[in-house]
Coordinates of C-alpha atoms and ligand atoms in Angstrom, one line a residue:
X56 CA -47.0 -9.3 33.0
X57 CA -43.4 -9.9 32.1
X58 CA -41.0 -8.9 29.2
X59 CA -37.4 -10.3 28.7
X60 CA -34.3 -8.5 27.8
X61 CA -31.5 -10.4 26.3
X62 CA -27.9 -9.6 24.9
X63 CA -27.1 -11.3 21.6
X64 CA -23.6 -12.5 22.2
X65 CA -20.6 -13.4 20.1
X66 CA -20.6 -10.4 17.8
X67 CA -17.6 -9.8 16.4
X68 CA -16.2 -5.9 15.6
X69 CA -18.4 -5.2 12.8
X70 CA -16.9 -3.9 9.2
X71 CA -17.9 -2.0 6.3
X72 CA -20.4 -4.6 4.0
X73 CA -21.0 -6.9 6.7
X74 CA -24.5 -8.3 7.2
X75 CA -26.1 -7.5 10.2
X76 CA -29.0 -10.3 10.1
X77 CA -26.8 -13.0 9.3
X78 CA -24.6 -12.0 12.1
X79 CA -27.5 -11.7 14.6
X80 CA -29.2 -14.8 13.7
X81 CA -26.1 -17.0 13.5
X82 CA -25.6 -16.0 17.1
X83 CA -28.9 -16.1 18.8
X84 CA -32.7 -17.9 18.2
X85 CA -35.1 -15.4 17.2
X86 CA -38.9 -15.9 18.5
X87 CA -42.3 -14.9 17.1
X88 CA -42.8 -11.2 18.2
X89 CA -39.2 -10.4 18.9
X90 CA -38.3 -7.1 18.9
X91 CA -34.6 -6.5 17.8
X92 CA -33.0 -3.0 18.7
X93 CA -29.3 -2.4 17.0
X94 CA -27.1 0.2 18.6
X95 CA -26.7 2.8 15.3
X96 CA -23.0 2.6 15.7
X97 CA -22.6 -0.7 14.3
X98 CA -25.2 -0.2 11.5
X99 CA -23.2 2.5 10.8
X100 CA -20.0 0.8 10.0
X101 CA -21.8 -2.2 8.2
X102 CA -23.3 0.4 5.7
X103 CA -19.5 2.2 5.6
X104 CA -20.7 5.5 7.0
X105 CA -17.0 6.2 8.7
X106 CA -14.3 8.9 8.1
X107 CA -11.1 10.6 9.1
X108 CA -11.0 14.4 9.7
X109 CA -8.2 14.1 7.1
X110 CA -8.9 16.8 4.3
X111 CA -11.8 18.4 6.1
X112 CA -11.4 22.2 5.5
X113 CA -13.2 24.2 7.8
X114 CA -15.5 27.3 6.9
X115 CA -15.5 30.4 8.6
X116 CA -18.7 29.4 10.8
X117 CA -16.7 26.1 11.8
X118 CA -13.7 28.2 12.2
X119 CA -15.8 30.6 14.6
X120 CA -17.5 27.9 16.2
X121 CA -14.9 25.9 17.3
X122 CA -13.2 28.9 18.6
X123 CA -15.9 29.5 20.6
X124 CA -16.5 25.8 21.7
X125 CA -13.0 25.3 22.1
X126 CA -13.2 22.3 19.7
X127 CA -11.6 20.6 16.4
X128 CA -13.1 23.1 13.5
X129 CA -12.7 20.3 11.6
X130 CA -14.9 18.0 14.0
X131 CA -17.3 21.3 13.5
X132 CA -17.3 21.4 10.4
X133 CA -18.5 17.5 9.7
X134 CA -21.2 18.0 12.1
X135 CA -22.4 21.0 9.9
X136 CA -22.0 19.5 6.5
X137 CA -24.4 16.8 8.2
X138 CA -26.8 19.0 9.6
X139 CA -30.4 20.5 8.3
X140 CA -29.8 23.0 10.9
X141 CA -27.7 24.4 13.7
X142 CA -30.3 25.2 17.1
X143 CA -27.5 25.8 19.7
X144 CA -23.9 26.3 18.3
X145 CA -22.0 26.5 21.5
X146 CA -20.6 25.5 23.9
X147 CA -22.5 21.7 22.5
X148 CA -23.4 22.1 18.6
X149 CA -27.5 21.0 19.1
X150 CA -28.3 20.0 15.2
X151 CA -31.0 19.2 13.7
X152 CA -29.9 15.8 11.5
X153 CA -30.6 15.6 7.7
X154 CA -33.8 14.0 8.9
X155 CA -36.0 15.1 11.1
X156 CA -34.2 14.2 14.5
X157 CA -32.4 16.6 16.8
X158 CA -29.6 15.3 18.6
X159 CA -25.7 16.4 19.9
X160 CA -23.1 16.8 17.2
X161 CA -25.7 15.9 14.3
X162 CA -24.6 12.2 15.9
X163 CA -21.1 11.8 15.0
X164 CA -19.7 9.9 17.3
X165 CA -15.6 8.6 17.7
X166 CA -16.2 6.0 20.8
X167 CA -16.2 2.2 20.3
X168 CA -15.0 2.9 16.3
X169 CA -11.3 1.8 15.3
X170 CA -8.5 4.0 13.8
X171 CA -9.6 7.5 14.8
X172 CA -12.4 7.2 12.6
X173 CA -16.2 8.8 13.4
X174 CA -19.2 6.9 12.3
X175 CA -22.0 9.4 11.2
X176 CA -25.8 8.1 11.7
X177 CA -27.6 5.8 8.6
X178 CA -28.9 8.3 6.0
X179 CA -32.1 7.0 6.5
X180 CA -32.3 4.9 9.4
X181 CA -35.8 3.8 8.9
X182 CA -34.8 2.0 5.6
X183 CA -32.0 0.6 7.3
X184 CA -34.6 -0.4 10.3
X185 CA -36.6 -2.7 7.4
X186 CA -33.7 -4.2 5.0
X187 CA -32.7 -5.5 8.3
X188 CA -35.9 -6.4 9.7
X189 CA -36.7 -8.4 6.2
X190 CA -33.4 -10.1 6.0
X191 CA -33.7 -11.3 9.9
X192 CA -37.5 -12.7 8.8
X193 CA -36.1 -14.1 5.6
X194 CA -33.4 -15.9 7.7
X195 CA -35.1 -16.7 11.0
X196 CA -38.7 -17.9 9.6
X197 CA -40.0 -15.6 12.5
X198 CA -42.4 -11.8 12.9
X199 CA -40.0 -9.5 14.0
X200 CA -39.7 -6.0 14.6
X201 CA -36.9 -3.6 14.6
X202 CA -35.4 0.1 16.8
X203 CA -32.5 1.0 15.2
X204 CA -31.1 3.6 18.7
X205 CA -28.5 5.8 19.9
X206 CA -27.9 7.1 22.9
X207 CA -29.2 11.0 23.5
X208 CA -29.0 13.4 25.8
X209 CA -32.2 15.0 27.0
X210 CA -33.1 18.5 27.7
X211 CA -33.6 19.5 31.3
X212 CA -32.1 16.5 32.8
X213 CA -28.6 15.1 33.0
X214 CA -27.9 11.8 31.7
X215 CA -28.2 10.3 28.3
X216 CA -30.3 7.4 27.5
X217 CA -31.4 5.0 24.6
X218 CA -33.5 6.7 21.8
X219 CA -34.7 5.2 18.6
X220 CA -33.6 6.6 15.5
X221 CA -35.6 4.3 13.0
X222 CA -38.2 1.3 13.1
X223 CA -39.4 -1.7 11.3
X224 CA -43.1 -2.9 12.2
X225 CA -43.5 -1.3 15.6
X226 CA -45.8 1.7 16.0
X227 CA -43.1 4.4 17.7
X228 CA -45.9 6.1 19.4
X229 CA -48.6 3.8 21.3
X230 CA -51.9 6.3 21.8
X231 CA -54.1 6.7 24.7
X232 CA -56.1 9.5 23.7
X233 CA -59.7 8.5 24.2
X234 CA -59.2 5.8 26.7
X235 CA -60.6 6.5 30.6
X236 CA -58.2 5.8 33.6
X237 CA -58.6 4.3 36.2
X238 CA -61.5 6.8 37.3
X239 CA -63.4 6.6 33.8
X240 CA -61.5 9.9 33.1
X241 CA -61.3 10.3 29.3
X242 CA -57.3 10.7 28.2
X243 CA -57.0 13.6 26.0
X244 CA -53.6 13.8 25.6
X245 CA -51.5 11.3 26.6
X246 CA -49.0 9.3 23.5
X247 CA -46.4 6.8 25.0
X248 CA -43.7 7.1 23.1
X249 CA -42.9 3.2 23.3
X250 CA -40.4 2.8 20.6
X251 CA -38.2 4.9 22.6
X252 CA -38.8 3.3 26.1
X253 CA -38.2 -0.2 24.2
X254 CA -35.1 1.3 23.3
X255 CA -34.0 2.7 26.4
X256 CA -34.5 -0.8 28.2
X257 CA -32.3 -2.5 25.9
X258 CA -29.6 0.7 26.4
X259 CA -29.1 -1.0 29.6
X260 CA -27.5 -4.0 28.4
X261 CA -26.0 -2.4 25.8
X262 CA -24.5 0.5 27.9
X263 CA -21.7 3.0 26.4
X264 CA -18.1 1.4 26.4
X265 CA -16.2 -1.8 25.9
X266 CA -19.2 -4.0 26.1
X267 CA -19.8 -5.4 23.3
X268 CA -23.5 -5.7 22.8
X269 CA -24.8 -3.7 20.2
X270 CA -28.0 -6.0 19.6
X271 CA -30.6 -7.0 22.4
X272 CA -33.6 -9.1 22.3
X273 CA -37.1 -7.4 23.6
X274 CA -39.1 -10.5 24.0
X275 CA -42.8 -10.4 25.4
X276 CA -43.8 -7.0 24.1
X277 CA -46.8 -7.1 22.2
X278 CA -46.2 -4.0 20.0
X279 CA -46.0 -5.3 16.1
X280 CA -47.7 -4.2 13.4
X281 CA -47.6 -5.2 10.0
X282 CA -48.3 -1.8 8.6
X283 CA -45.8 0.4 7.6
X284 CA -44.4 2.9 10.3
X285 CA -41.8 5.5 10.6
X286 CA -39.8 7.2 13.3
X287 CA -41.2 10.8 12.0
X288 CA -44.5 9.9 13.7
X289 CA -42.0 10.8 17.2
X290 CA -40.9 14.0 15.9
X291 CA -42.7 17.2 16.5
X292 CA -44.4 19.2 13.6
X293 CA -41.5 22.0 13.0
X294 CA -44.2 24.4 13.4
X295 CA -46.0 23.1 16.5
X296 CA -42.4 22.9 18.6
X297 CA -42.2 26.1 20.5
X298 CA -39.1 24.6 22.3
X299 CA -37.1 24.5 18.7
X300 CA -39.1 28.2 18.0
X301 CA -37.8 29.3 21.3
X302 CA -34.0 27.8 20.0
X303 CA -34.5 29.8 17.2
X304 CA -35.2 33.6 18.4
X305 CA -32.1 32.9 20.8
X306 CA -29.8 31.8 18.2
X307 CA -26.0 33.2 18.7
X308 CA -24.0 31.5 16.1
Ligands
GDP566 P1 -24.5 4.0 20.0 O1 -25.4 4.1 21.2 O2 -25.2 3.5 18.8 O3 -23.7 5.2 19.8 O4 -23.4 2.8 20.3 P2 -22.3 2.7 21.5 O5 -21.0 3.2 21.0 O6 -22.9 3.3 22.8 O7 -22.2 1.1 21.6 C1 -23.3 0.3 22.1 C2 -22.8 -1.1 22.4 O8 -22.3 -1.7 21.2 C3 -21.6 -1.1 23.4 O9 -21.8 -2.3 24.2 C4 -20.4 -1.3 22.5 O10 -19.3 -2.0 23.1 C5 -21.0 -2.1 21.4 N1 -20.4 -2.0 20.1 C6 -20.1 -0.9 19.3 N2 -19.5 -1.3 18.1 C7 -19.4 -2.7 18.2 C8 -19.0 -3.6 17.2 O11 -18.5 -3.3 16.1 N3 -19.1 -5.0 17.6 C9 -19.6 -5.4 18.8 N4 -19.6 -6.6 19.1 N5 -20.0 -4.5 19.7 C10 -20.0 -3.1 19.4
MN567 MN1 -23.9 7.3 19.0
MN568 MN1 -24.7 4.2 23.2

């Protein structure tokens, strides 16, 4: 078996209005099957979702907070007004996004964006995942699929790595429940979470600084579907996740 992993290169600083697509297939030959994964950030600025910390007035939970954290209360006070809820305040803010996904800082982010400015996540970066993915099939004449990512911490272990945030066409979670191994075992409980091991591949070649490469090719997957998908099937049920319960009955903000 082989799969490919390819940078798409020539992209220029992206701006506010700019069209992704056009961009990616001006620069690169798309294939049947394709899987394109966009680094958030730059979805992000095409769809304008920057700002200053100009005019940001912090509350008094920002203002305790980032007393507390030693941080910006203004930097604390975006991530709140972006956040469903708070799970750890300090010394990181843990949020849980508008949607469903839990992430540092609600994931606002200042690196690789010009001027001071933060670019905040796609409101809803599924939908963002398939006006992408129909313009690039418009363009290209191919089958595509789509992982909007951004790059997450994980709990228990140091690093970050790759996540996706939204799709377009690929199944996030590929199920083995009721397959046998290698033994004629039945799995019971085993989901590979593929979408985000796609996107953690093409982290790689992205990486975090002055690269460059916010778009990478995933070529010799078999994972599309036509169906329609969304990166919720990844999250937990809120009331199955005893991690996030456990979060909860330790809250100190
Ligand atoms: P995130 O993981 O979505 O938060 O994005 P990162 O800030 O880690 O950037 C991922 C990759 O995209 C890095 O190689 C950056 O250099 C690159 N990148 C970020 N913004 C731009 C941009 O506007 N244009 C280009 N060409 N590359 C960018
Ligand atoms: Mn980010
Ligand atoms: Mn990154």
């Amino acid at each position: 078996m082989k799969m490919e992993v390819l940078t798409v290169d020539g992209l220029p600083l992206v701006q506010p209005g700019d069209n992704i697509a056009q961009m990616i297939c001006e620069n690169i030959a798309l294939e049947d099957g394709d899987i394109v994964v966009i680094a958030s950030t730059i979805v992000a600025k095409a769809e304008g979702r920057l700002f200053t910390l100009e005019g940001i007035v912090p509350g008094e939970l920002a203002l305790r907070l980032g007393e507390k954290g030693d941080r910006d209360p203004r930097i604390v006070q975006a991530v709140l007004d972006r956040s469903h809820e708070c799970l750890i305040g300090y010394p990181m803010m843990l949020m849980q996004s508008k949607g469903a996904h839990v992430c540092i800082n609600a994931g606002i982010d200042d690196s690789n964006v010009e001027g001071g400015k933060f670019v905040e996540l796609p409101e809803d970066s599924d939908a963002s995942a398939c006006a992408i993915g129909e313009e690039l099939e418009r363009l290209s004449g191919k089958s595509l699929s789509v992982i909007i990512t951004d790059t997450n911490g994980r709990a228990f272990r140091i690093g970050q790595t790759g996540v996706a945030i939204g799709v377009y066409h690929i199944k996030p979670i590929k199920d083995w429940k009721g397959t046998r191994d290698l033994f004629g075992l039945e799995l019971k409980i085993s989901e590979e979470a593929v979408a985000d091991e796609v996107a953690a591949a093409a982290n790689i070649l992205m990486g975090e600084g002055n690269g460059g490469n916010p778009v990478v090719i995933v070529r010799g997957l078999n994972l599309r579907t036509d169906r329609e998908v969304s990166i919720t099937d990844l999250y937990r049920p809120d009331n199955e996740d005893i991690v996030k319960q456990a979060l909860r009955s330790f809250k100190q903000v």
